[in-house]
Coordinates of C-alpha atoms and ligand atoms in Angstrom, one line a residue:
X104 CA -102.7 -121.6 20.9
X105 CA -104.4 -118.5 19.7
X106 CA -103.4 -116.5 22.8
X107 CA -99.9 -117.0 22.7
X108 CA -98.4 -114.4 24.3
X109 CA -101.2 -112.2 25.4
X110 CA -101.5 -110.7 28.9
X111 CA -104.4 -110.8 29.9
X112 CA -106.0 -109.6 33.5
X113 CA -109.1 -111.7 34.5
X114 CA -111.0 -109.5 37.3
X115 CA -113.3 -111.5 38.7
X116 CA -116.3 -110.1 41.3
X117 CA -118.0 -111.4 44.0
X118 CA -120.6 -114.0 42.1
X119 CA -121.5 -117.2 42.1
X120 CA -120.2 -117.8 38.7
X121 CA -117.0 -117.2 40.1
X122 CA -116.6 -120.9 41.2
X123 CA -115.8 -121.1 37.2
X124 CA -113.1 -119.1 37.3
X125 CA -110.2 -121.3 37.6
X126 CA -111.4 -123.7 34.9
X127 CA -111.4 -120.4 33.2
X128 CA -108.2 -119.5 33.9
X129 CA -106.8 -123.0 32.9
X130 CA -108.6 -122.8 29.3
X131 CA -107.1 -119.5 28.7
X132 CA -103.7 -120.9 29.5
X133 CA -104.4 -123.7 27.4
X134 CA -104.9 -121.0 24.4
X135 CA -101.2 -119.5 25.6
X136 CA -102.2 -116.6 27.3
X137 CA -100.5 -115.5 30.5
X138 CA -103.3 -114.8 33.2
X139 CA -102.6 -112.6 35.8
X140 CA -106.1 -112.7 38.5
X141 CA -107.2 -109.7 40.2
X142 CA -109.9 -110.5 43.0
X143 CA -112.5 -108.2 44.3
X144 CA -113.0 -108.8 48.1
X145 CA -116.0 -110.6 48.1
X146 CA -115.3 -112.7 44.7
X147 CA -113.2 -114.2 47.5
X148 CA -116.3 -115.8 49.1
X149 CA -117.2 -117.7 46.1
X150 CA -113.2 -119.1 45.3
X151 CA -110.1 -119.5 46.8
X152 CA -107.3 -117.3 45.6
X153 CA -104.9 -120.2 45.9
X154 CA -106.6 -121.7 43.8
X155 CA -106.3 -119.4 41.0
X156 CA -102.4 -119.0 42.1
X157 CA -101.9 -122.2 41.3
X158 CA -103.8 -122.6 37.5
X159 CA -102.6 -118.9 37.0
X160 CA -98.6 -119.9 38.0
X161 CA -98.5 -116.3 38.9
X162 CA -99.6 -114.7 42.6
X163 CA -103.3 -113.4 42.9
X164 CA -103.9 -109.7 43.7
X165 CA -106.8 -108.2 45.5
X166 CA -105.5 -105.0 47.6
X167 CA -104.9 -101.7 45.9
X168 CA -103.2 -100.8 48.9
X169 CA -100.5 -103.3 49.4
X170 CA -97.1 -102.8 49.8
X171 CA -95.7 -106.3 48.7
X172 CA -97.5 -106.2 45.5
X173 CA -96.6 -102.4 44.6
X174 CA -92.7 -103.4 45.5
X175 CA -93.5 -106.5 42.7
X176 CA -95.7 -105.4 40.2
X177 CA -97.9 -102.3 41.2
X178 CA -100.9 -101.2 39.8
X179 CA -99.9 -99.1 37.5
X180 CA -97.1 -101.5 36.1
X181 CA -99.9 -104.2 36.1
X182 CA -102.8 -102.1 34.2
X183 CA -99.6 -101.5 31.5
X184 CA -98.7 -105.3 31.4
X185 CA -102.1 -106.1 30.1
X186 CA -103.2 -106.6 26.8
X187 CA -106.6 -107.2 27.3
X188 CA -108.7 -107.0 31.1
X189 CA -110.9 -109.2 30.8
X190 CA -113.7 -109.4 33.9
X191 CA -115.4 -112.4 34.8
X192 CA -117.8 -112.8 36.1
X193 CA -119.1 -109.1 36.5
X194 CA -121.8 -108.3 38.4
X195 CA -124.2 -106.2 38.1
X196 CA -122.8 -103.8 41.0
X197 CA -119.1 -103.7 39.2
X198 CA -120.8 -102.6 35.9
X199 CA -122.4 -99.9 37.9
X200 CA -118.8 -99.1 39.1
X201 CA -117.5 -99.1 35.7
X202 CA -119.9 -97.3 34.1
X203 CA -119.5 -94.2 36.6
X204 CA -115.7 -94.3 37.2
X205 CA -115.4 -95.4 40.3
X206 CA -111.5 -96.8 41.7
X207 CA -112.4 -97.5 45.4
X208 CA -110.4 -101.1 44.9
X209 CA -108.0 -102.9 43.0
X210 CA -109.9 -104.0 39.8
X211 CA -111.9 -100.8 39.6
X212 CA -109.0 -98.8 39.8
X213 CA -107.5 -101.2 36.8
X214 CA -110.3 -100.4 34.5
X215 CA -109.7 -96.7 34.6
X216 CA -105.3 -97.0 34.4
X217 CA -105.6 -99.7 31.6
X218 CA -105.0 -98.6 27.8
X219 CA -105.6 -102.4 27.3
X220 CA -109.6 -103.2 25.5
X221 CA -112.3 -104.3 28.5
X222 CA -114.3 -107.0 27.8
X223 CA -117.2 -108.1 30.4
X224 CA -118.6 -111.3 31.1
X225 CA -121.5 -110.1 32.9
X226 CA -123.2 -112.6 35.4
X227 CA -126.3 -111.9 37.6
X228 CA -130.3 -112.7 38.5
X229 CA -132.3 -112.3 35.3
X230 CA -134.2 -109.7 36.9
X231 CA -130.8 -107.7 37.8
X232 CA -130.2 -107.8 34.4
X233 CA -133.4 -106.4 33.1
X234 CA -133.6 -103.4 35.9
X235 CA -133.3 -100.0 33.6
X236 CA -130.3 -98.8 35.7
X237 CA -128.6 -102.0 34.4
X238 CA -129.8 -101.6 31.0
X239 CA -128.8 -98.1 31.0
X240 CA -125.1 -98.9 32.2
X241 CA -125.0 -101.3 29.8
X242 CA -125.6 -98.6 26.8
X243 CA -123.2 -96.4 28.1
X244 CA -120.6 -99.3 28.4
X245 CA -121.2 -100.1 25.2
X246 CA -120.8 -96.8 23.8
X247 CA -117.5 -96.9 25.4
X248 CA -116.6 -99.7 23.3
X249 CA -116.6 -102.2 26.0
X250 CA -117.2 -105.5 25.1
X251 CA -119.9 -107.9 26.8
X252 CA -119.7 -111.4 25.8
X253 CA -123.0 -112.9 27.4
X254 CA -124.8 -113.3 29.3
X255 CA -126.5 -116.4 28.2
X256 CA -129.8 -118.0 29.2
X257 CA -131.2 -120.3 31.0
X258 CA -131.2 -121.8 34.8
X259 CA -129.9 -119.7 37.2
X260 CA -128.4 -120.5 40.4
X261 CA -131.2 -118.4 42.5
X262 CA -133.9 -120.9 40.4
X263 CA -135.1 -118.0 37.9
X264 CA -134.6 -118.5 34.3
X265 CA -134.0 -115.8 31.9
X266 CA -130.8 -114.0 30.3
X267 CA -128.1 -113.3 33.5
X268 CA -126.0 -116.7 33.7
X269 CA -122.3 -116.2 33.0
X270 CA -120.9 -117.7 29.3
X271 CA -119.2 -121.3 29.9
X272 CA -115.1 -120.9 30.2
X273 CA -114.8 -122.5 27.1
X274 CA -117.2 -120.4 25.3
X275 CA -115.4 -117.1 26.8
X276 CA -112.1 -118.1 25.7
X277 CA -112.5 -119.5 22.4
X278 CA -114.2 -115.6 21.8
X279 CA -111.4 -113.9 23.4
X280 CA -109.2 -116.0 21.1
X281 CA -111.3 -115.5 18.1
X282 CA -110.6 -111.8 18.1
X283 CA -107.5 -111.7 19.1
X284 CA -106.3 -113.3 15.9
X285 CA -106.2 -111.2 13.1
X286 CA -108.6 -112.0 10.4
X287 CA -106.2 -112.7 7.6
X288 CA -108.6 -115.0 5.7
X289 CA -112.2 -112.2 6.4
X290 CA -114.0 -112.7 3.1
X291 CA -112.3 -115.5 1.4
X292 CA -113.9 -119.0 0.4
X293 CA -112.4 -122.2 1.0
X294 CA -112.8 -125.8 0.2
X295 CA -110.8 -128.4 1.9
X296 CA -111.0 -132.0 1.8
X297 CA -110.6 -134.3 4.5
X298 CA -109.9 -138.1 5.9
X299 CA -110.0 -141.3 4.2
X300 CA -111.9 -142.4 0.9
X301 CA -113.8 -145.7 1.1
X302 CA -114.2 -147.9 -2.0
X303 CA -116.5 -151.0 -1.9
X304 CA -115.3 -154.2 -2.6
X305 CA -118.5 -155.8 -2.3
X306 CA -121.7 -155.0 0.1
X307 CA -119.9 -156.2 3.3
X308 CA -116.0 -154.9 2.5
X309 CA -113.9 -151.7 1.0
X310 CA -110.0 -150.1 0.4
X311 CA -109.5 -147.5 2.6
X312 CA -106.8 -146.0 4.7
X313 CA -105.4 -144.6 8.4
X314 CA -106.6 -141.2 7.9
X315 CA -109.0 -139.8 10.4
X316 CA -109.4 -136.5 9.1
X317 CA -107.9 -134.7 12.3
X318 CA -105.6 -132.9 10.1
X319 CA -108.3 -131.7 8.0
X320 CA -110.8 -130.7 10.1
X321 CA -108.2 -128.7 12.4
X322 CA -107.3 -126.9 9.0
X323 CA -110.8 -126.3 8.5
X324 CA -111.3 -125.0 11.8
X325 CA -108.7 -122.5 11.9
X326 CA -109.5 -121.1 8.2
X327 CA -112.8 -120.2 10.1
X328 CA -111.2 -118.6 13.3
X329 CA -109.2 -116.7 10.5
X330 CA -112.2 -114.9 8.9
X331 CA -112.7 -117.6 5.7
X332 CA -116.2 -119.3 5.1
X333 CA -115.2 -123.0 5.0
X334 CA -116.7 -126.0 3.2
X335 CA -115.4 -129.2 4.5
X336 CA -115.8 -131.8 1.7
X337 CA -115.0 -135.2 4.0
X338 CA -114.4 -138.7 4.0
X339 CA -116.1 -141.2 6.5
X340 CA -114.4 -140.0 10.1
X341 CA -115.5 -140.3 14.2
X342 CA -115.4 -136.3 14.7
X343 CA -118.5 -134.3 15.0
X344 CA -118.5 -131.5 12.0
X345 CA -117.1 -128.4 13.4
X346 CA -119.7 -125.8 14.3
X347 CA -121.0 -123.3 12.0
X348 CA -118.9 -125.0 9.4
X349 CA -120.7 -126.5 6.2
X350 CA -119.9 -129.9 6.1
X351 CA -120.2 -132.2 3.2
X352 CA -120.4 -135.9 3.8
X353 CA -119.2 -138.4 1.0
X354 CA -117.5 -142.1 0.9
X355 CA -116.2 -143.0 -2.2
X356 CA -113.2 -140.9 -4.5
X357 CA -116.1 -140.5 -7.1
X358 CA -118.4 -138.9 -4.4
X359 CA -115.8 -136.8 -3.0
X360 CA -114.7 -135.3 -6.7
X361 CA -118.4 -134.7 -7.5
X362 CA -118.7 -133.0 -4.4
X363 CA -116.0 -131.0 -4.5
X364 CA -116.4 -129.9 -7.9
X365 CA -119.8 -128.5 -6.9
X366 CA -118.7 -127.1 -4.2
X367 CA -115.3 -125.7 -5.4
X368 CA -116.2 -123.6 -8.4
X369 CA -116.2 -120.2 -6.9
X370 CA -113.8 -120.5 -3.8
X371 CA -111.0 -118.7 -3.9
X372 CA -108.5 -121.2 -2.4
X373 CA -109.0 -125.1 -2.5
X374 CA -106.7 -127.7 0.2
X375 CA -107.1 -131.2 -0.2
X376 CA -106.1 -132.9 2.4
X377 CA -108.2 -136.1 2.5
X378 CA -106.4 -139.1 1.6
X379 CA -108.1 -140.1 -1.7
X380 CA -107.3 -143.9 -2.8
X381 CA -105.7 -143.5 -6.0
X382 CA -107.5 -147.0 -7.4
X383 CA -111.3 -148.2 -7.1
X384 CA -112.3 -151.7 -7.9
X385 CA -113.6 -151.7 -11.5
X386 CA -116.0 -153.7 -11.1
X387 CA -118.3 -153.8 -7.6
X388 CA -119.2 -157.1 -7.1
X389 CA -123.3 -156.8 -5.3
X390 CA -123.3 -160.0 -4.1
X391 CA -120.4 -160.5 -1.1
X392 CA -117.8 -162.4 -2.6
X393 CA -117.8 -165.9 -1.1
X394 CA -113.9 -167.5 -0.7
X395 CA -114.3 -170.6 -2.6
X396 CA -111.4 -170.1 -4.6
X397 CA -107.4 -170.3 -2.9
X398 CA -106.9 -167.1 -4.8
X399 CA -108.7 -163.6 -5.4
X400 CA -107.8 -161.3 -8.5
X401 CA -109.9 -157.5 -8.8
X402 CA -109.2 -155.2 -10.6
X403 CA -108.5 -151.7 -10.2
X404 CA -108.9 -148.9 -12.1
X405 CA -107.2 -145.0 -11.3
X406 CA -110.0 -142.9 -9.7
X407 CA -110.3 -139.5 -10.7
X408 CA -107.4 -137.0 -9.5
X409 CA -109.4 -134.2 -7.1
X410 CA -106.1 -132.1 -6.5
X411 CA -104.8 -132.2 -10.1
X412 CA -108.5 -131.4 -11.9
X413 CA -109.1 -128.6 -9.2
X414 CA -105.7 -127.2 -10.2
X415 CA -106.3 -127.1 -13.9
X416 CA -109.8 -125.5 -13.9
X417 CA -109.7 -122.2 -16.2
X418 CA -110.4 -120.2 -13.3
X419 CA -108.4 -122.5 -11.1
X420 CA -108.5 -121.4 -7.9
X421 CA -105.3 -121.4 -5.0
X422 CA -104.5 -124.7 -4.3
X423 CA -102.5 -126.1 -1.6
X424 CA -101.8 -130.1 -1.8
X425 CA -100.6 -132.5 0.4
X426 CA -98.0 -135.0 -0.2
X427 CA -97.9 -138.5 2.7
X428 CA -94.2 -139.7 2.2
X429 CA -92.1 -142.5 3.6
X430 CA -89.1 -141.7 1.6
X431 CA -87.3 -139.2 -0.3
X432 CA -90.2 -136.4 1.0
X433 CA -88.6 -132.9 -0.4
X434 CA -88.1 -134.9 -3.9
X435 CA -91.5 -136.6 -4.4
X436 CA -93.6 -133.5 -3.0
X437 CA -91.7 -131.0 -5.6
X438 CA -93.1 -133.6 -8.3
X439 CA -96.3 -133.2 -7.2
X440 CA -96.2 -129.4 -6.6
X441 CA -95.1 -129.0 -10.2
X442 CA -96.9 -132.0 -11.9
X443 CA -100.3 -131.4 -10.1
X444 CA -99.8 -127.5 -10.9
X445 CA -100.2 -126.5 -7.7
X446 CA -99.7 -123.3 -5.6
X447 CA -97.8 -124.9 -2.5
X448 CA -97.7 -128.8 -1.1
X449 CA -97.3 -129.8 2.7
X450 CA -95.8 -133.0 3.1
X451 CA -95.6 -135.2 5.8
X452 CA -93.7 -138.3 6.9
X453 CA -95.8 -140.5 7.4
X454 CA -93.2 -143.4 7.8
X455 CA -92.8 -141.9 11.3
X456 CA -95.7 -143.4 13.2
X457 CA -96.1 -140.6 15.8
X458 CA -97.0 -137.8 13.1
X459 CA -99.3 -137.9 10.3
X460 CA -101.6 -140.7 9.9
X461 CA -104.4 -141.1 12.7
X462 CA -102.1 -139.2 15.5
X463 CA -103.2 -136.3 17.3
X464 CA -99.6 -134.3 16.0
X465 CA -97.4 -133.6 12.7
X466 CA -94.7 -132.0 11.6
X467 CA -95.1 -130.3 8.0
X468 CA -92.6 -129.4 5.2
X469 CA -94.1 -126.8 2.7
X470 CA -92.8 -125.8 -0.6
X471 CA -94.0 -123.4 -3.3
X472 CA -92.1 -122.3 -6.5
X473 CA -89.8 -119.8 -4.9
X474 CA -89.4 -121.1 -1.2
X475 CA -90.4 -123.5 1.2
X476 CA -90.6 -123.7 4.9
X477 CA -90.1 -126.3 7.8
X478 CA -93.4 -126.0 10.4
X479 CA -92.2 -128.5 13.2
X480 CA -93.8 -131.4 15.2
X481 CA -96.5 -129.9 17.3
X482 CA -100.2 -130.4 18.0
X483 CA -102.4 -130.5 14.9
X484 CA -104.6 -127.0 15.8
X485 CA -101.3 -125.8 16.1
X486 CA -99.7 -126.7 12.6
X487 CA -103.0 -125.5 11.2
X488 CA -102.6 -122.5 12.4
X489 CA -99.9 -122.0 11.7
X490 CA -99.9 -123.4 8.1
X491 CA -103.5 -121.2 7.7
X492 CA -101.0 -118.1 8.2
X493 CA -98.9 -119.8 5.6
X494 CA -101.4 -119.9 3.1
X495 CA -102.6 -116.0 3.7
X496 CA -99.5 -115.2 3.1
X497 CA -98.6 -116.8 0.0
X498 CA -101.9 -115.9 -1.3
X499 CA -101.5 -112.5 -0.6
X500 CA -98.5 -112.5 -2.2
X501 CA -99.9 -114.9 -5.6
X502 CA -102.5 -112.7 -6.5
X503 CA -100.5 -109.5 -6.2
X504 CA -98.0 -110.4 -8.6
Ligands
PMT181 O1 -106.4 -137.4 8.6 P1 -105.2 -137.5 9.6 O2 -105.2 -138.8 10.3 O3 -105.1 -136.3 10.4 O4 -103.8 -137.6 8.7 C1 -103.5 -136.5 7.9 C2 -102.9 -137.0 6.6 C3 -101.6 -137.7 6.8 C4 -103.9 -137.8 5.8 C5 -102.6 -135.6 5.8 O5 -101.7 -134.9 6.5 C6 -102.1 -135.9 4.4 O6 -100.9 -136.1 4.1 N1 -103.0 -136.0 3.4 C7 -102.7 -136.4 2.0 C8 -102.6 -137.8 1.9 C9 -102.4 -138.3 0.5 O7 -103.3 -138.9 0.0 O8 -101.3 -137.9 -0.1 P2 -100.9 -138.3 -1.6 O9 -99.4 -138.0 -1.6 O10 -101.3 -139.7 -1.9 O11 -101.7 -137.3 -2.5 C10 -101.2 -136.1 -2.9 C11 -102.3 -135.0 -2.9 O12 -103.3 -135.3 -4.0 C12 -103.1 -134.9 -1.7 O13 -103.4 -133.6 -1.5 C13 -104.4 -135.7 -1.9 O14 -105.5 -135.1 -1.2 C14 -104.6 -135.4 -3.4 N2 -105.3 -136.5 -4.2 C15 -104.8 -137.7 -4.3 C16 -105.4 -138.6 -5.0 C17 -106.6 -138.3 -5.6 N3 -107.3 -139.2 -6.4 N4 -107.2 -137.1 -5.5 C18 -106.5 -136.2 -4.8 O15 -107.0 -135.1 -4.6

């Protein structure tokens, strides 16, 4: 939800791209902004304005000179309410209009009464795009400290191919979300563990456990939309790596501590969040073990504590743990926090089958030396957020002291 609570104007021109627009709107929705869609007149060929009404929840404009709207929410009113006019797709004539002045309509008129940033999503034949009057609106928009986001290769509608096509919805929004949050993390380096471990047994069978590294990987993910460079140290999971995030692979406790402690030494904060098993068999049968006998002994052996080591390194570096409870959560993750010598511990309940383990939500309890705070049940990008800005904080306020 990284546009909670940002207005945002989508002007969108008359283009074919614009067929995209309300899968646009709904993924900006989905990120918590509040869309509000102005329409040129011939944008209106390409998509209904109903439609947009309808993913928007709010009515559509398109007149400058219309009484209803200026009795609602005029133009003036509107060009205030927005934090950020964002127009999509833009063609090549609108950029003209932008880049001399012009109001003669609604959206146009927008551009010039907004104090709210611009961004343009421009979308238009390759060969539009390359003409030197383009080009040259282009420099001068740019110098104005609009911002284009595209246009991005390939096909295009008329059959050309070449730079012109509008950028996917998704693409646009998760950029307009990107800068909208405030880089708390620019320039820091962190490691964070994910998912299960896997020990081996034999060839054909190991210990693991539920985790599917969902809570991890969302952590990961929003360290990165934050401004950190992230290495993601994981355990054997089914989601992709996140993009443009170094991703390390491992199976075993033993893999992930040797990983980790290659990875870790000059980071400046370290989560583990993986669910290490605590015991590895001590000795790996090779062969598979055949069941002749009524009973089975192994033995197990303590694997190597990731967390704890990390957190006594000379030049240890911030470390939040994690703590999976079924009882007496506040108690047993304070033990941790102060026996692992740790900067701050999120624990979850994990006797509750709906949060923590393998479920797409949780609901966090965080405690540090001189405080703790409740972050409750919500989606796990959420929480990670959320706990991210946590982190930044306490960080900030660590290595100040
Ligand atoms: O992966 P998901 O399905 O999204 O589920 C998320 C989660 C429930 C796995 C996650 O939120 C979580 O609680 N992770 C920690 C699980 C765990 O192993 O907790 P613990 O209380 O046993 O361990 C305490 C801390 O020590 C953890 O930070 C753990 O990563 C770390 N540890 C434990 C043992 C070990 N050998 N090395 C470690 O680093």
């Amino acid at each position: 939800m990284q546009l909670e609570n940002t207005n945002i104007i989508l002007g969108i021109t008359g283009g074919i791209a614009a067929y995209k627009t309300p899968d646009l709107v709904r993924k900006l929705v989905a990120k918590g902004a509040n869309v509000r869609v102005v329409m040129t007149q011939s944008a209106k060929e390409f998509v209904s304005p109903l439609a947009l009404q309808t993913v928007s929840g709010n009515p559509v404009s398109d007149d400058l000179l219309d009484k209803d709207a200026e009795a609602a929410m005029g133009h003036i009113e509107l060009a205030r309410w927005a934090d950020k006019l964002l127009v999509a797709p833009a063609t090549a004539n609108f950029m003209a209009k932008l880049t001399h002045g012009l109001a003669d309509d609604l959206l146009s008129t927008l551009c010039l009464a907004t104090p709210a940033p611009i961004c343009v999503a421009p979308a238009m034949n390759q060969q539009m795009w390359f003409a030197e009057a383009t080009q040259a609106n282009l420099k001068i928009l740019e110098q104005r400290k609009i911002q284009f986001l595209g246009p991005a290769q390939g096909e295009q509608a008329c059959g050309d191919v070449g730079p012109g096509r509008m950028l996917e919805p998704q693409e646009i929004a998760d950029l307009l979300a990107q800068e909208t949050l405030e880089q708390v993390l620019a320039g820091k380096r962190i490691s964070i563990t994910a998912g299960p471990t896997r020990e081996e047994i034999d060839p054909v069978r190991y210990l693991s456990n539920h985790s599917s590294g969902k809570m991890g990987y969302a952590l990961a993910i929003a360290a990165q939309e934050l401004g950190a460079t992230v290495t993601l140290i994981s355990g054997p999971v089914n989601i992709p790596p996140p993009a443009k995030i170094q991703t390390v692979s491992v199976s075993s406790a033993q893999q992930m501590y040797d990983a980790v402690m290659q990875t870790t030494h000059n980071c400046d904060i370290f989560i583990a969040c993986a669910a290490v098993a605590d015991y590895r068999v001590q000795q790996k049968n090779h062969q598979k073990i055949k069941k002749s006998e009524s009973e089975l002994t192994l033995t197990f052996i303590k694997n190597p504590d990731i967390l704890s080591d990390v957190a006594h390194l000379a030049q240890a570096p911030f470390t939040l743990g994690f703590a999976a409870e079924t009882q007496n959560l506040r108690e047993y993750a304070i033990g941790k926090l102060q026996r692992k010598k740790l900067n701050m511990i999120a624990a979850n309940d994990v006797s509750d089958s709906t949060i923590g383990f393998n479920s797409e939500q949780n609901a966090l309890s965080v405690f540090w030396s001189k405080g703790e705070k409740k972050l409750d049940i919500a989606d796990k990008q959420l929480l990670a957020m959320q706990l991210m800005h946590l982190v930044a904080q306490r960080y900030t306020e660590d290595t100040n002291d």
